[in-house]
Each structure stands twice: as C-alpha cells, then as structure tokens.
C-alpha cells in the first residue's frame, strides 16, 4: 500500500457547494491500495470549519474515525504561519518520506507553509500529486477565466510548491474536464440500494442538477477524484513534462504558463474516462 497524506477542502454535505473533494476522500479511503495516514484541512470550497466538519462526516460514515483530521490555513493570509496541519505534515514527512505520497486537492497554502517552514522538505517525498491550474484551456474563475480555482485562491502558494523541486504530478482542468459524472452514474448510485449509494446520491443530487441547469452540461466534473485515481491506477493517464510558471497578480492571477524558465512538472493531459468512472463508482459503493 502507498502511504498517503491528503490535503483538502471538502464540502460534501454543504448544500450547493462543490462535492468533488468529498468524492476524492471516498475514493481514497475505500481503496485498499492506499493507506491514508492523515487528512489536513484547508479553506477553499467552504470555510475551514465547514471543511473540517465535512471531512469528519465522511470518515465517520466510512468508519474511518481512526484517521486523524488536522485543521490548517483559514485563508491565504495564513501562508507561512504554523498550524496543526503544518506541524503534522512536517512530522509525517520526516518519517521515511521517500514512501509518502501527498495528495493536494485544495488551495496549496498548507503545503507551501510546510515548504517555507522546512525548506526542501517536499523534495524528499515520493510524489506530490496536485489538482490545480489550466494549461491549454481556459480557467473557471470570472471575470477573465484565466485561472483554475485552487491556484487562484493562493497563487503565491502554488508558485512556492511548483518551484520546490519536488516530484510533482499536476492534474489541471485540461484533464479533469474530460470526465463527466452524469445521469448514468447518478442512476447507478441511486439504484445500488446500498447505504453508500443512498448517502452519496442525496449529497450529490443538488450539485448534479445545478451543473446541468447553469452550465448546460450533462452533469458535473469530478476534478479531485480524477487526481486521487492516479495514486491507484496511474496507467489510466497520459502525462507530459512541461516547464510551468504561476502568475501571482494582475488579471492573470493564478493562471499558469508554459515557459522555458519554469519549473519542470509532470502534467496529466488525458485519461481513460471509461476505466476511471468504473473505478470511481465501484469504490464509492465499497466494491473492490
């Protein structure tokens, strides 16, 4: 099993808020290939306190209460300031770090703080797997749609992490937008007649319909579960090494650019959608 630490901003159970972090937790916690050692919480989709409550609801439902949850940054202003999350991350990263996979699916304030407190610590990890950015497609943050949400919330943190020299695998909107969790997947949850299927359907249905109505899509994009799936079945993805920079201000705040001077990052650009959705649904419903 891979040793995994998850840094996240879940909002599952918060009506009208993004559900993908919660689905990533479900996927990771239900996968025997992964040994989740801790969950650290950041602001993002919701406030820090709401995200922490969401994470506790998920671990309680899955009977994974033994996995400790640590609160971290409550805003970008916390960059560089210690927290329970930062202290725990440093402790875990100091124990055989070459075996540790970090899954970061929220704003990167906690992770950049750890790097500022202990320069070079991220380079010791097996891998740092991140959901963030948009390389060749437009972002999702108005009014200029240059940036992806996680990088936009704290572009300085994203810059610190990308320039850390760590073994980084980046999953931008270019790949996560290729997958849709739609009517077929919702019906599979609803028809499964399982406790997990019922729980998830109730917590996903509003977000599903909001996306159908307001974005005229077939459903919602499960961004963060796509990233978590890489830790389980990396062969589902096509990656390319690119040199990337993060814009930290102006109308391009949070956007990323391919440049000759940027940090070398392994970037996922394609995915086997069918294989991913089969894996996700099986694990959400507790099947192996």
Rosetta silent file (secondary structure, phi, psi, omega in degrees, C-alpha in Angstrom):
SEQUENCE: XXXXXXXXXXXXXXXXXXXXXXXXXXXXXXXXXXXXXXXXXXXXXXXXXXXXXXXXXXXXXXXXXXXXXXXXXXXXXXXXXXXXXXXXXXXXXXXXXXXXXXXXXXXXXXXXXXXXXXXXXXXXXXXXXXXXXXXXXXXXXXXXXXXXXXXXXXXXXXXXXXXXXXXXXXXXXXXXXXXXXXXXXXXXXXXXXXXXXXXXXXXXXXXXXXXXXXXXXXXXXXXXXXXXXXXXXXXXXXXXXXXXXXXXXXXXXXXXXXXXXXXXXXXXXXXXXXXXXXXXXXXXXXXX
SCORE:     score description
SCORE:     0.000 S_00000001
   1 L     0.000  143.836  173.395    0.000    0.000    0.000 S_00000001
   2 E   -79.109  135.683  169.875    1.075    3.571   -0.664 S_00000001
   3 E   -77.178  124.699 -173.734    1.394    5.819    2.364 S_00000001
   4 E  -129.380  137.060  169.738   -0.832    8.791    1.564 S_00000001
   5 E  -118.542  133.766 -176.079   -1.478   12.142    3.197 S_00000001
   6 E  -115.248  125.937  173.483   -4.431   14.170    1.868 S_00000001
   7 E  -110.598  122.596 -165.647   -4.708   17.970    1.996 S_00000001
   8 E  -154.244  165.268  177.542   -8.216   19.020    1.053 S_00000001
   9 L  -130.854   65.203 -172.755  -11.153   21.436    1.403 S_00000001
  10 L   -68.272  147.761  177.566  -14.199   19.125    1.315 S_00000001
  11 L  -132.355   11.818  177.702  -17.733   20.497    1.110 S_00000001
  12 L   -59.243  128.903 -176.181  -19.739   17.281    0.764 S_00000001
  13 L    96.742   -5.760  176.164  -22.852   17.776    2.874 S_00000001
  14 L  -102.726  105.777 -172.526  -22.808   21.573    2.403 S_00000001
  15 L   -53.911  133.193  176.027  -25.792   22.305    0.108 S_00000001
  16 L    79.372    5.644 -179.990  -24.923   23.957   -3.171 S_00000001
  17 L  -110.735  159.944 -174.105  -21.165   23.596   -2.768 S_00000001
  18 L   -58.889  137.932 -173.994  -18.694   21.571   -4.816 S_00000001
  19 L  -103.621   -3.875 -166.510  -18.700   17.856   -3.993 S_00000001
  20 H   -70.325  -32.544  176.050  -15.512   16.664   -5.680 S_00000001
  21 H   -62.036  -41.354  178.452  -13.179   16.841   -2.654 S_00000001
  22 H   -62.662  -39.700  177.796  -15.599   14.649   -0.730 S_00000001
  23 H   -66.264  -35.552  176.653  -15.682   12.128   -3.572 S_00000001
  24 H   -63.621  -39.333  176.803  -11.878   12.091   -3.622 S_00000001
  25 H   -64.508  -44.683  177.359  -11.886   11.233    0.084 S_00000001
  26 H   -56.340  -47.135 -177.659  -14.430    8.444   -0.519 S_00000001
  27 H   -62.338  -47.571 -177.605  -12.288    7.057   -3.334 S_00000001
  28 H   -66.446  -44.310 -175.773   -9.039    7.170   -1.362 S_00000001
  29 H   -72.113  -22.112  179.276  -10.484    5.811    1.888 S_00000001
  30 L   -96.416    8.691 -176.068  -12.245    2.948    0.074 S_00000001
  31 L  -107.949  118.230 -177.439   -9.155    1.876   -1.885 S_00000001
  32 L   -67.054  -15.382  178.616   -7.018   -0.943   -0.444 S_00000001
  33 L   -72.568  -15.759 -173.006   -4.032    0.259   -2.465 S_00000001
  34 E  -117.547  136.484  172.074   -3.791    3.360   -0.272 S_00000001
  35 E  -111.547   98.489 -177.781   -3.025    3.759    3.412 S_00000001
  36 E   -78.515  116.109 -174.820   -4.286    7.220    4.327 S_00000001
  37 E   -91.636  -25.366  179.757   -2.242    8.345    7.331 S_00000001
  38 E  -166.236  156.755  173.833   -3.786   11.773    7.886 S_00000001
  39 E  -124.053  122.508  175.709   -6.143   14.340    6.411 S_00000001
  40 E  -108.854  145.199 -169.871   -5.230   18.006    6.641 S_00000001
  41 E  -112.866  140.212  174.714   -7.829   20.671    6.018 S_00000001
  42 L  -130.099  164.829  171.998   -7.627   23.988    4.216 S_00000001
  43 L   -70.680  171.531  175.288  -10.100   26.710    3.279 S_00000001
  44 L   153.994  -94.955  178.399  -11.417   26.847   -0.284 S_00000001
  45 L   -59.425  -37.100 -179.844  -14.798   25.452   -1.280 S_00000001
  46 L  -142.334 -178.191  177.318  -16.080   26.438    2.175 S_00000001
  47 L   -66.571  164.395  178.949  -14.642   27.853    5.393 S_00000001
  48 H   -57.670  -44.690 -178.627  -12.030   25.895    7.303 S_00000001
  49 H   -64.978  -41.440  179.119  -14.549   24.884    9.982 S_00000001
  50 H   -66.238  -39.495  178.075  -17.128   23.719    7.435 S_00000001
  51 H   -64.739  -38.892  179.050  -14.492   21.731    5.546 S_00000001
  52 H   -65.302  -42.038  178.101  -13.355   20.099    8.781 S_00000001
  53 H   -63.211  -40.439  178.839  -16.933   19.124    9.640 S_00000001
  54 H   -61.598  -44.974  179.637  -17.401   17.663    6.153 S_00000001
  55 H   -61.981  -40.977  178.555  -14.242   15.560    6.496 S_00000001
  56 H   -65.259  -38.020  177.915  -15.383   14.257    9.885 S_00000001
  57 H   -62.149  -40.354 -178.357  -18.787   13.325    8.434 S_00000001
  58 H   -68.207  -48.497 -179.638  -17.102   11.337    5.677 S_00000001
  59 H   -64.930  -33.940  177.441  -14.663    9.462    7.924 S_00000001
  60 H   -67.059  -45.744  179.529  -17.497    8.729   10.355 S_00000001
  61 H   -59.935  -40.301 -177.288  -19.757    7.359    7.605 S_00000001
  62 L   -85.212    2.358 -178.879  -16.937    5.159    6.295 S_00000001
  63 L    57.913   44.362  178.635  -15.996    4.080    9.832 S_00000001
  64 L  -118.087   34.673 -175.470  -12.504    5.518    9.376 S_00000001
  65 L   -62.522  -18.549 -179.617  -12.506    7.666   12.507 S_00000001
  66 L   -68.624  -18.948  176.827   -9.023    6.437   13.418 S_00000001
  67 L   -78.088  117.551 -175.795   -7.646    8.638   10.623 S_00000001
  68 L   -76.110  146.316 -178.710   -6.859   11.947   12.278 S_00000001
  69 E  -119.688  128.427 -172.776   -8.006   15.246   10.756 S_00000001
  70 E  -122.542  123.981  178.128   -5.935   18.384   11.303 S_00000001
  71 E   -74.195  143.279 -179.118   -7.099   21.978   10.651 S_00000001
  72 L  -126.310 -129.608 -174.753   -4.748   24.218    8.725 S_00000001
  73 L   -68.294  139.850  176.993   -4.914   27.538    6.897 S_00000001
  74 L  -102.963   -6.934  177.696   -8.161   29.509    7.008 S_00000001
  75 L  -168.708  169.060  176.510   -7.144   31.964    4.260 S_00000001
  76 H   -59.807  -23.363  179.931   -4.188   32.871    2.010 S_00000001
  77 H   -66.021  -13.344 -179.895   -3.014   35.208    4.789 S_00000001
  78 H   -84.103   -0.743 -179.299   -2.015   32.110    6.760 S_00000001
  79 L   -57.326  123.848  179.373    0.793   31.337    4.294 S_00000001
  80 L    90.295   -6.501 -179.213    3.958   30.710    6.317 S_00000001
  81 L   -99.048  136.675 -176.312    2.136   30.559    9.677 S_00000001
  82 L   -68.102  158.357  179.163    2.186   27.334   11.651 S_00000001
  83 L  -157.881  172.272  175.240   -0.967   25.293   12.310 S_00000001
  84 H   -58.308  -40.793 -179.397   -1.958   21.829   13.468 S_00000001
  85 H   -64.111  -48.166 -178.298   -1.935   20.744    9.824 S_00000001
  86 H   -61.184  -43.337 -179.600    1.506   22.171    9.081 S_00000001
  87 H   -64.758  -39.597  179.688    3.030   20.623   12.199 S_00000001
  88 H   -69.104  -39.472  178.775    1.511   17.228   11.427 S_00000001
  89 H   -61.918  -44.549  179.120    2.644   17.343    7.809 S_00000001
  90 H   -61.789  -40.877  178.469    6.213   18.109    8.842 S_00000001
  91 H   -62.283  -46.802 -178.313    6.113   15.237   11.333 S_00000001
  92 H   -68.293  -37.285 -178.670    4.806   12.759    8.740 S_00000001
  93 H   -72.947  -10.070  179.145    7.189   13.982    6.046 S_00000001
  94 L   -91.723   -5.694 -177.559   10.097   13.355    8.409 S_00000001
  95 L  -109.937  102.798 -178.590    9.338    9.623    8.689 S_00000001
  96 L    46.144   58.579 -174.299   10.590    7.691    5.643 S_00000001
  97 H   -60.700  -24.475 -179.599    9.480   10.491    3.308 S_00000001
  98 H   -66.037  -10.786  177.392   10.501    8.526    0.223 S_00000001
  99 H   -99.391   -3.454 -171.115    7.443    6.327    0.891 S_00000001
 100 E   -96.663  129.019  170.983    4.950    9.202    1.252 S_00000001
 101 E  -106.127  125.401  177.021    2.561   10.338   -1.479 S_00000001
 102 E   -99.705  124.532  176.240    0.972   13.735   -0.868 S_00000001
 103 E  -107.306  112.086 -176.419   -2.434   14.304   -2.467 S_00000001
 104 E  -115.956  112.048 -173.727   -3.235   18.029   -2.536 S_00000001
 105 L  -126.203   24.788  174.631   -6.689   18.903   -3.900 S_00000001
 106 L  -135.170 -172.579  170.964   -7.353   22.341   -2.412 S_00000001
 107 L   -54.058  145.281 -167.359   -5.573   25.707   -2.321 S_00000001
 108 L   -91.521   22.523 -176.515   -1.913   24.978   -1.585 S_00000001
 109 H   -59.790  -46.114  179.512   -1.472   27.241    1.459 S_00000001
 110 H   -60.817  -42.576 -174.856   -0.808   24.388    3.904 S_00000001
 111 H   -71.055  -41.797  177.254    1.701   22.742    1.579 S_00000001
 112 H   -66.335  -34.238  177.414    3.582   25.955    0.784 S_00000001
 113 H   -62.078  -43.823  177.498    3.678   26.769    4.501 S_00000001
 114 H   -59.680  -42.368  179.552    5.397   23.453    5.203 S_00000001
 115 H   -66.106  -36.517  178.081    7.953   24.210    2.478 S_00000001
 116 H   -69.915  -37.275 -179.469    8.597   27.676    3.937 S_00000001
 117 H   -73.013  -35.504 -178.576    8.988   26.254    7.456 S_00000001
 118 L  -132.487   78.281 -176.523   11.248   23.388    6.338 S_00000001
 119 L   -53.371  131.304  179.373   12.860   24.343    3.012 S_00000001
 120 L    91.758   -4.095 -174.560   13.450   21.303    0.806 S_00000001
 121 H   -66.938  -33.946 -178.114   11.056   19.013    2.683 S_00000001
 122 H   -68.656  -27.614  179.406    8.790   18.434   -0.330 S_00000001
 123 H   -66.249  -19.331 -177.362   11.723   17.171   -2.405 S_00000001
 124 H   -81.370  -15.245 -173.804   12.075   14.220   -0.047 S_00000001
 125 L   -76.878  155.457  175.734    8.600   12.838   -0.771 S_00000001
 126 L   -57.942  -46.280 -178.657    7.837   10.009   -3.153 S_00000001
 127 E  -165.229  150.755  173.468    5.449   12.248   -5.080 S_00000001
 128 E  -120.755  112.988 -172.475    3.302   15.357   -4.742 S_00000001
 129 E  -109.363  119.151 -167.945    0.052   14.928   -6.680 S_00000001
 130 E  -124.873  137.050  166.621   -1.881   18.169   -7.197 S_00000001
 131 E   -97.256  116.472  178.857   -5.233   19.230   -8.627 S_00000001
 132 L   176.077  155.613  172.911   -4.769   22.725   -9.978 S_00000001
 133 L    83.410  167.935  172.513   -4.247   25.037  -12.879 S_00000001
 134 L  -142.427  121.841 -173.300   -5.268   25.168  -16.523 S_00000001
 135 L   -92.016  -64.785 -174.975   -2.540   24.786  -19.127 S_00000001
 136 L  -104.951   -9.737  178.251   -4.011   24.860  -22.628 S_00000001
 137 L  -111.371  168.967 -179.118   -7.673   25.527  -21.859 S_00000001
 138 L   -75.279  161.499  178.785   -9.308   28.476  -20.162 S_00000001
 139 L   -82.463 -163.232 -176.832   -9.851   28.609  -16.426 S_00000001
 140 L  -127.103    2.205 -176.550  -13.097   28.787  -14.483 S_00000001
 141 L   -97.341  118.043  177.040  -12.700   31.936  -12.361 S_00000001
 142 L   -72.275  163.577    3.928  -14.550   35.029  -13.674 S_00000001
 143 L   -89.714  -13.294 -172.738  -14.321   37.653  -14.998 S_00000001
 144 L   -98.348  -12.500  175.287  -11.295   36.814  -17.162 S_00000001
 145 L    55.529   41.101  177.848  -11.377   32.992  -16.860 S_00000001
 146 L   -89.773  -31.109 -166.672   -7.604   32.746  -16.796 S_00000001
 147 L  -119.413  157.257  168.736   -7.220   30.604  -13.680 S_00000001
 148 L   -86.723  154.250 -169.820   -8.414   27.431  -12.000 S_00000001
 149 H   -59.781  -50.373 -174.761   -9.960   27.886   -8.533 S_00000001
 150 H   -60.582  -44.531  179.926   -7.300   26.271   -6.310 S_00000001
 151 H   -71.088  -34.460  179.255   -4.408   28.186   -7.870 S_00000001
 152 H   -65.085  -37.926 -178.460   -6.434   31.412   -7.986 S_00000001
 153 H   -63.290  -36.607  178.153   -7.173   31.297   -4.247 S_00000001
 154 L  -147.520   77.579 -178.657   -3.460   31.323   -3.359 S_00000001
 155 H   -64.618  -29.470  178.428   -1.209   31.765   -6.389 S_00000001
 156 H   -65.539  -39.850  177.356    1.820   32.534   -4.199 S_00000001
 157 H   -64.978  -42.376  178.555    1.447   29.153   -2.508 S_00000001
 158 H   -60.667  -41.580  179.368    1.122   27.445   -5.896 S_00000001
 159 H   -62.367  -44.536  179.933    4.291   29.166   -7.071 S_00000001
 160 H   -60.069  -45.521 -176.364    6.220   28.046   -3.970 S_00000001
 161 H   -68.134  -45.543 -178.963    5.111   24.426   -4.360 S_00000001
 162 H   -64.036  -29.903 -179.186    5.776   24.205   -8.105 S_00000001
 163 L   -92.027    6.809 -174.659    9.249   25.668   -7.600 S_00000001
 164 L   -73.252  -15.866 -175.538   10.059   23.391   -4.635 S_00000001
 165 L    83.476    6.603  179.426   11.900   20.813   -6.721 S_00000001
 166 L   -71.358  164.752  175.543    9.506   18.082   -5.567 S_00000001
 167 L   -81.305   86.316 -169.639    8.437   15.160   -7.766 S_00000001
 168 E   -99.259  134.776  171.858    5.201   16.866   -8.826 S_00000001
 169 E  -117.268  115.485 -175.478    2.365   15.411  -10.853 S_00000001
 170 E  -105.487  133.527  179.517   -0.101   18.136  -11.820 S_00000001
 171 E  -118.397   92.907 -177.632   -3.691   17.460  -12.874 S_00000001
 172 L   -84.220  179.556  177.443   -5.083   20.631  -14.444 S_00000001
 173 H   -60.024  -23.643  179.508   -8.523   21.346  -15.844 S_00000001
 174 H   -54.481  -35.439 -179.395   -7.205   20.096  -19.192 S_00000001
 175 H   -99.410  -38.281 -175.618   -7.631   16.529  -17.951 S_00000001
 176 H   -69.959  -26.823  178.742  -10.308   16.807  -15.251 S_00000001
 177 L   -75.425   -6.183  179.176  -12.757   18.481  -17.654 S_00000001
 178 L   -81.828   -6.519 -178.049  -12.616   15.405  -19.872 S_00000001
 179 L  -117.052  136.453  176.210  -14.722   13.433  -17.371 S_00000001
 180 L  -124.817  128.841  172.047  -18.401   13.998  -16.565 S_00000001
 181 E   -93.194  102.901 -168.819  -20.269   12.401  -13.683 S_00000001
 182 E  -118.259 -153.248 -174.400  -23.689   12.368  -15.283 S_00000001
 183 H   -59.551  -43.082 -178.558  -27.122   10.791  -15.392 S_00000001
 184 H   -61.495  -44.626 -178.368  -25.848    7.216  -15.807 S_00000001
 185 H   -68.472  -39.704  177.150  -23.540    7.491  -12.807 S_00000001
 186 H   -63.445  -41.002  179.110  -26.212    9.129  -10.635 S_00000001
 187 H   -65.905  -34.657  177.532  -28.669    6.371  -11.544 S_00000001
 188 H   -64.963  -39.488  175.714  -26.091    3.729  -10.629 S_00000001
 189 H   -62.820  -47.141 -174.235  -25.731    5.265   -7.182 S_00000001
 190 H   -67.014  -36.134 -175.843  -29.489    5.527   -6.738 S_00000001
 191 H   -86.952   -4.604 -176.176  -30.239    2.015   -7.952 S_00000001
 192 L   -70.267  -22.318 -179.459  -27.489    0.323   -5.953 S_00000001
 193 L    57.096   31.678  176.888  -29.761    0.101   -2.873 S_00000001
 194 L  -110.546  160.552  178.070  -26.687    0.413   -0.677 S_00000001
 195 H   -62.160  -40.729 -179.869  -26.105    2.730    2.275 S_00000001
 196 H   -66.464  -42.882  179.289  -23.204    4.364    0.432 S_00000001
 197 H   -61.297  -43.229  179.394  -25.215    4.806   -2.756 S_00000001
 198 H   -66.099  -44.260 -179.992  -28.097    6.428   -0.886 S_00000001
 199 H   -60.230  -47.369 -177.927  -25.787    8.674    1.147 S_00000001
 200 H   -69.566  -42.785  179.940  -23.893    9.858   -1.920 S_00000001
 201 H   -57.444  -45.131 -179.882  -26.948   10.305   -4.119 S_00000001
 202 H   -62.502  -35.053 -176.825  -28.561   12.561   -1.503 S_00000001
 203 H   -87.799  -12.956 -179.229  -25.387   14.615   -1.177 S_00000001
 204 H  -103.328  -22.920 -166.494  -24.678   14.842   -4.921 S_00000001
 205 H   -62.541  -39.015  179.425  -28.088   15.394   -6.449 S_00000001
 206 H   -65.865  -44.707  179.602  -28.291   19.168   -5.869 S_00000001
 207 H   -63.794  -38.419  177.542  -24.796   19.755   -7.275 S_00000001
 208 H   -59.242  -49.180 -177.019  -25.622   17.498  -10.222 S_00000001
 209 H   -72.191  -34.753  175.983  -28.758   19.480  -11.110 S_00000001
 210 H   -59.221  -43.724  179.964  -27.083   22.852  -10.521 S_00000001
 211 H   -67.859  -38.125  178.772  -24.412   21.951  -13.055 S_00000001
 212 H   -63.973  -41.847 -174.860  -26.961   20.672  -15.570 S_00000001
 213 H   -77.562  -47.757 -171.264  -29.052   23.843  -15.326 S_00000001
 214 H   -87.445  -23.404  178.913  -26.417   26.559  -15.004 S_00000001
 215 H  -110.975   -2.241  179.690  -23.652   25.107  -17.192 S_00000001
 216 L    55.080   35.780  179.365  -25.911   23.234  -19.654 S_00000001
 217 L  -104.170  177.859 -179.621  -23.712   20.164  -19.200 S_00000001
 218 L   -84.376   -4.850 -178.720  -24.576   16.505  -18.742 S_00000001
 219 E   168.194 -145.579  179.433  -23.532   16.605  -15.083 S_00000001
 220 E  -119.179  160.630  179.714  -20.539   17.744  -13.058 S_00000001
 221 L   -93.344  119.596 -178.729  -16.798   17.256  -13.470 S_00000001
 222 L   -83.523   69.350 -171.986  -15.289   15.094  -10.683 S_00000001
 223 H   -53.506  -57.682 -172.180  -11.994   17.006  -10.630 S_00000001
 224 H   -69.241  -36.917  173.673  -10.469   15.762   -7.379 S_00000001
 225 H   -61.146  -31.699  175.652  -11.389   12.057   -7.711 S_00000001
 226 H   -57.394  -44.456 -177.808   -9.580   12.103  -11.060 S_00000001
 227 H   -68.267  -43.483  178.491   -6.422   13.137   -9.213 S_00000001
 228 H   -60.902  -33.924 -178.776   -6.891   10.580   -6.427 S_00000001
 229 H   -63.515  -26.920  179.129   -7.301    7.870   -9.069 S_00000001
 230 H   -60.685  -35.124 -179.903   -3.742    8.493  -10.253 S_00000001
 231 H   -68.591  -21.088 -176.707   -2.456    7.073   -6.953 S_00000001
 232 H   -97.218  -47.719 -177.800   -4.433    3.878   -7.604 S_00000001
 233 L  -136.145   76.822 -178.766   -4.129    3.344  -11.373 S_00000001
 234 H   -62.112  -21.333 -178.849   -1.545    5.684  -12.910 S_00000001
 235 H   -67.469  -10.135  178.245   -1.707    3.729  -16.163 S_00000001
 236 H   -74.661  -10.682 -169.700   -5.064    5.413  -16.893 S_00000001
 237 E  -114.900  151.748  169.422   -3.303    8.699  -17.619 S_00000001
 238 E  -109.454  127.717 -177.209   -1.143   10.275  -20.307 S_00000001
 239 E  -123.180  155.767  177.877    1.406   12.747  -18.938 S_00000001
 240 E  -139.826  136.593  177.954    3.854   15.219  -20.422 S_00000001
 241 E   -80.888  124.729  179.572    6.748   17.035  -18.773 S_00000001
 242 E  -130.552  155.639  173.255    6.305   20.813  -19.076 S_00000001
 243 E  -100.300  120.408 -170.985    8.016   23.830  -17.561 S_00000001
 244 E  -122.340  144.816  170.680    5.416   25.936  -15.795 S_00000001
 245 E  -121.122  153.665  177.047    5.203   29.341  -14.139 S_00000001
 246 E  -113.260  130.470  175.188    2.370   30.717  -11.984 S_00000001
 247 L   -83.786  124.065 -173.379    1.164   34.311  -12.350 S_00000001
 248 L   -99.545   -0.906  179.859    0.722   35.725   -8.858 S_00000001
 249 L  -155.821  177.312  178.430   -1.008   39.023   -9.684 S_00000001
 250 H    74.370 -165.558 -176.929   -2.964   41.066  -12.192 S_00000001
 251 H   -70.842  -15.108  177.344   -5.740   39.807  -14.430 S_00000001
 252 H   -95.869   14.266 -177.687   -3.824   36.548  -14.865 S_00000001
 253 L   -48.907  123.873  177.744   -3.701   35.889  -11.121 S_00000001
 254 L    86.054   -7.133  179.311   -3.481   32.145  -10.532 S_00000001
 255 L   -81.063  159.647  178.848   -3.032   31.247  -14.183 S_00000001
 256 E  -121.440  151.433 -178.546   -0.128   29.114  -15.332 S_00000001
 257 E  -134.374  146.618  174.280    2.035   29.406  -18.424 S_00000001
 258 E   -84.700  119.123 -178.476    4.421   27.108  -20.228 S_00000001
 259 L  -137.486  160.203  179.603    7.822   28.848  -20.275 S_00000001
 260 L   -72.654  -21.087 -178.237   11.430   27.858  -20.835 S_00000001
 261 L   -97.103   -3.680 -174.787   12.357   29.114  -17.351 S_00000001
 262 L   -72.114  170.758  179.104    9.521   27.415  -15.450 S_00000001
 263 E   -73.596  138.799  178.339    9.750   24.500  -13.048 S_00000001
 264 E   -73.413  119.787 -175.212    9.733   21.029  -14.676 S_00000001
 265 E  -131.239  139.502  173.686    6.392   19.402  -13.849 S_00000001
 266 E   -85.071  118.239 -171.851    4.765   16.163  -14.993 S_00000001
 267 E  -115.092  126.999  176.333    1.363   17.234  -16.285 S_00000001
 268 E   -80.438  129.837 -177.764   -1.600   14.931  -16.950 S_00000001
 269 E  -124.079  -10.865  178.518   -3.341   15.814  -20.210 S_00000001
 270 E  -151.039  160.079 -174.611   -5.506   12.770  -20.979 S_00000001
 271 E  -149.310  148.555  170.975   -7.364    9.983  -19.171 S_00000001
 272 L   -81.047   96.852 -172.213   -9.165    6.714  -19.919 S_00000001
 273 H   -62.868  -42.103 -178.039  -12.605    8.048  -18.964 S_00000001
 274 H   -64.247  -45.943  179.664  -14.427    4.718  -19.006 S_00000001
 275 H   -63.099  -39.724  179.352  -11.865    2.991  -16.823 S_00000001
 276 H   -63.735  -49.327 -177.238  -11.873    5.911  -14.396 S_00000001
 277 H   -63.955  -36.133  175.818  -15.658    6.066  -13.997 S_00000001
 278 H   -63.316  -45.105  178.194  -15.834    2.299  -13.466 S_00000001
 279 H   -61.559  -47.576 -176.824  -13.156    2.534  -10.775 S_00000001
 280 H   -60.336  -48.950 -178.065  -14.810    5.525   -9.114 S_00000001
 281 H   -63.960  -41.890  179.470  -18.285    4.006   -8.964 S_00000001
 282 H   -60.504  -44.098 -177.136  -17.000    0.661   -7.703 S_00000001
 283 H   -74.723  -34.631  176.920  -15.017    2.284   -4.908 S_00000001
 284 H   -61.002  -35.511 -178.735  -17.752    4.748   -3.971 S_00000001
 285 L   -90.114    7.009  175.562  -20.084    1.800   -3.450 S_00000001
 286 L    80.809   17.710  179.280  -17.472   -0.106   -1.446 S_00000001
 287 L   -96.100  149.954 -178.484  -16.643   -2.633   -4.128 S_00000001
 288 L  -102.743    0.000    0.000  -13.063   -3.718   -4.809 S_00000001
